[in-house]
Coordinates of C-alpha atoms in Angstrom, one line a residue:
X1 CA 46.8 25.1 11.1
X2 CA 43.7 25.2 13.2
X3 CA 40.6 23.2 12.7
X4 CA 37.2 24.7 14.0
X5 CA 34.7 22.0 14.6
X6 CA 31.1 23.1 15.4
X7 CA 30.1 20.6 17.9
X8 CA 26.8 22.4 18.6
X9 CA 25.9 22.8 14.9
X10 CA 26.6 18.8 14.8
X11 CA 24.8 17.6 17.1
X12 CA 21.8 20.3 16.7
X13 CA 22.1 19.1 12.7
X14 CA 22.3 14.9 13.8
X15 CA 18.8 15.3 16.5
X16 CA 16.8 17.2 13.3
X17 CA 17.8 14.4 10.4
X18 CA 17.4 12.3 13.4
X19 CA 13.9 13.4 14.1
X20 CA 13.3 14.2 10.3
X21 CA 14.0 10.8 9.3
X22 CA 11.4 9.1 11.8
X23 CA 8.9 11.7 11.0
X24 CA 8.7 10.5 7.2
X25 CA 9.2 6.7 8.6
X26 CA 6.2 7.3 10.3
X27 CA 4.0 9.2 7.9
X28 CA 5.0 6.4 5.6
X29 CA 4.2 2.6 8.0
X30 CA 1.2 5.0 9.1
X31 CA -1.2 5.8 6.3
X32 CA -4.5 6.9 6.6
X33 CA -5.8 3.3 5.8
X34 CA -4.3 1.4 8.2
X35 CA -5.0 4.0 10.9
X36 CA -8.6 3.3 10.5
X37 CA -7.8 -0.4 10.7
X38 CA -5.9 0.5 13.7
X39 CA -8.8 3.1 15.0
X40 CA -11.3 0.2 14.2
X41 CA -9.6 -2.5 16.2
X42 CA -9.6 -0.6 19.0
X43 CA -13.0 0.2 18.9
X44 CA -13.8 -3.6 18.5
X45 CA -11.4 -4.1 21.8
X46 CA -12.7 -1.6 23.7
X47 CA -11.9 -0.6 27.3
X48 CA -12.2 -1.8 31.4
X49 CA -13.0 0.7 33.9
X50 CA -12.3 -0.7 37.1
X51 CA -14.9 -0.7 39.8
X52 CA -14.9 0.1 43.7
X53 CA -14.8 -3.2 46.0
X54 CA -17.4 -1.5 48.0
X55 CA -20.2 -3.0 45.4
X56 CA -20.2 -6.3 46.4
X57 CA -23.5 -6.7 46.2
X58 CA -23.9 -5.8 42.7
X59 CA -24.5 -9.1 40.4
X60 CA -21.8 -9.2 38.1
X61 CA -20.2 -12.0 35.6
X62 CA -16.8 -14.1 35.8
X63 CA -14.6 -12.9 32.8
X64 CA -14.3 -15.5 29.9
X65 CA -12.1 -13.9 27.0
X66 CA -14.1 -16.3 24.2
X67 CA -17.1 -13.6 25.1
X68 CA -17.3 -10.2 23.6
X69 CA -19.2 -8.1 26.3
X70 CA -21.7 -5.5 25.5
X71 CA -21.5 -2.1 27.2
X72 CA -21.9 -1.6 30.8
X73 CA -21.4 -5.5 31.7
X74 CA -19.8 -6.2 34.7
X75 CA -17.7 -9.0 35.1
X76 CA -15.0 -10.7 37.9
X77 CA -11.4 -11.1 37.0
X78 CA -8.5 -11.9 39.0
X79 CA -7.7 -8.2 39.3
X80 CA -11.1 -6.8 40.3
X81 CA -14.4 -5.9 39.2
X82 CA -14.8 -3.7 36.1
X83 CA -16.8 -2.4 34.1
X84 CA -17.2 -2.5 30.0
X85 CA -17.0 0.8 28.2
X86 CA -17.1 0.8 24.7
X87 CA -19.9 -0.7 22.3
X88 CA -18.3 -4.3 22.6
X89 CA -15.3 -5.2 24.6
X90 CA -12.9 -7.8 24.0
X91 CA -9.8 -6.8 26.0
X92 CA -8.4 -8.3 29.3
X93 CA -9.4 -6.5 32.2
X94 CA -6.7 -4.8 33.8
X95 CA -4.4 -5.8 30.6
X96 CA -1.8 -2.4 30.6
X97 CA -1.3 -3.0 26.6
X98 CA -5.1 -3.0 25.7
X99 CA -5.2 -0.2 27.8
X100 CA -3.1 2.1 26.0
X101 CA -3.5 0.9 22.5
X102 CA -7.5 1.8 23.4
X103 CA -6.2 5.2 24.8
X104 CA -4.0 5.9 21.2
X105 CA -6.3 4.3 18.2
X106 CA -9.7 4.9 19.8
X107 CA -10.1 8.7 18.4
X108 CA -8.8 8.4 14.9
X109 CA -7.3 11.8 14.3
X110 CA -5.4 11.5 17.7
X111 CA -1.9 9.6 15.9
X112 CA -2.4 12.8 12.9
X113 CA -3.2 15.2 15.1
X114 CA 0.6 14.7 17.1
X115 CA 2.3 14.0 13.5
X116 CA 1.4 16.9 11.6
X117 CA 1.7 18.8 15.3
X118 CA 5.2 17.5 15.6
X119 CA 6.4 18.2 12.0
X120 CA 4.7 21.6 11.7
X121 CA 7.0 22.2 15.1
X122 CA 10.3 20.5 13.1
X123 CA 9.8 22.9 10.2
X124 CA 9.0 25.9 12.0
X125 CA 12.2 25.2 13.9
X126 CA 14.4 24.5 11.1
X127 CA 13.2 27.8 9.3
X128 CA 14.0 29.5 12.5
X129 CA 17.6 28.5 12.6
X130 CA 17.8 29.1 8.7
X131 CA 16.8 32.8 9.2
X132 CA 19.5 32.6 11.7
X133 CA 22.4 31.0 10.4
X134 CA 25.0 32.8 8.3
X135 CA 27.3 29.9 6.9
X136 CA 26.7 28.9 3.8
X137 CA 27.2 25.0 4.8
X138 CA 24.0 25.5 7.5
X139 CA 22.5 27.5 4.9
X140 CA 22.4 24.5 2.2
X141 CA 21.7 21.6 4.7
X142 CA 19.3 23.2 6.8
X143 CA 17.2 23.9 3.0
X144 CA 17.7 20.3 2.1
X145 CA 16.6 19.2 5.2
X146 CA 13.5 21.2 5.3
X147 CA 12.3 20.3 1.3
X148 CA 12.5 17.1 2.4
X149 CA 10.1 18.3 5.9
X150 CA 7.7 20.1 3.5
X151 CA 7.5 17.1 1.3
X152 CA 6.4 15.0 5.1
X153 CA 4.6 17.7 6.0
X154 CA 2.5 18.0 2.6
X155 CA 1.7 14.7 2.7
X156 CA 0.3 14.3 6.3
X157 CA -1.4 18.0 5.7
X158 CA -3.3 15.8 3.0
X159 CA -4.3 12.8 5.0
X160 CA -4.8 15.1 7.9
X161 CA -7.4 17.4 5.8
X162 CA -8.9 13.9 4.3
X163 CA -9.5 11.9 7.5
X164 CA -11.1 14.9 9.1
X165 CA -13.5 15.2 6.3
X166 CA -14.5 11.4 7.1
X167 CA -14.4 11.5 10.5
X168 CA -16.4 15.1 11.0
X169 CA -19.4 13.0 11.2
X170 CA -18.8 10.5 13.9
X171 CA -19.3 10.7 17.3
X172 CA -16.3 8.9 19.1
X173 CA -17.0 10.2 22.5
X174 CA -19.3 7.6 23.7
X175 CA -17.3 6.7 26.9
X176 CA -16.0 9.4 27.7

């Protein structure tokens, strides 16, 4: 009386509902429509590039955050001179979190790029260890798992395709 317990199949089986299940959680708080609210806030809140201290000389502006600043103004905070980038900028200078949400949301098809990247790479897996597996238990979850990928993966294939139609157009390389 012997019990064989696949510790490798479980925990391989927990990390793909895992990553399945936060994959279709994020296709579904990250529609298309409030991407490109996300994507236009960030172009609204721009971006800093810091400047050297060696351009002292340069006349520059103290940094008051009820002003939005225009491109290329220079301004004075407490953490340096910088420099605007963007077509108005409304972050803090220096400010980590405006930073990165700036870095993420300014390029809309960057977020659906890595989401349809990441569950194309979830499914191709998951058909890999199908072709593999020989137990009829892997066999059946491993096929429910991925219908429910396809289903993610249709839908983000669909947004993806969309947004890249309405985006084609638009140059968002400005500061870069």
């Amino acid at each position: 009386n012997t019990l064989y317990y696949d510790s490798l199949w479980m925990w391989q089986h927990v990390c793909l509902t895992w990553l399945s299940a936060v994959l279709m959680l994020t296709c579904h708080f990250l529609p298309p429509q409030y991407l490109h609210l996300l994507h236009k806030s960030a172009r609204h809140l721009g971006r800093w590039q810091r400047m050297e201290a060696r351009h002292a000389h340069v006349p520059y502006n103290a940094w008051s955050e009820l002003q939005v600043w225009p491109q290329g103004a220079l301004v004075k905070h407490v953490r340096g001179l910088f420099k605007a980038e963007g077509i108005n900028v409304t972050a803090e200078p220096g400010n980590s979190l405006h930073s990165r949400f700036y870095m993420l949301f300014h390029q809309p098809m960057r977020v659906m790029n890595w989401l349809v990247f990441l569950t194309c790479l979830v499914v191709g897996y998951q058909f890999f260890c199908l072709v593999q597996s020989s137990e009829w238990s892997h066999v059946v979850s491993l096929a429910l798992l991925m219908f429910c990928n396809f289903y993610t993966l249709f839908k983000l294939m669909r947004d993806w395709f969309i947004m890249g139609k309405v985006y084609k157009d638009h140059d968002y390389g400005l500061t870069n």
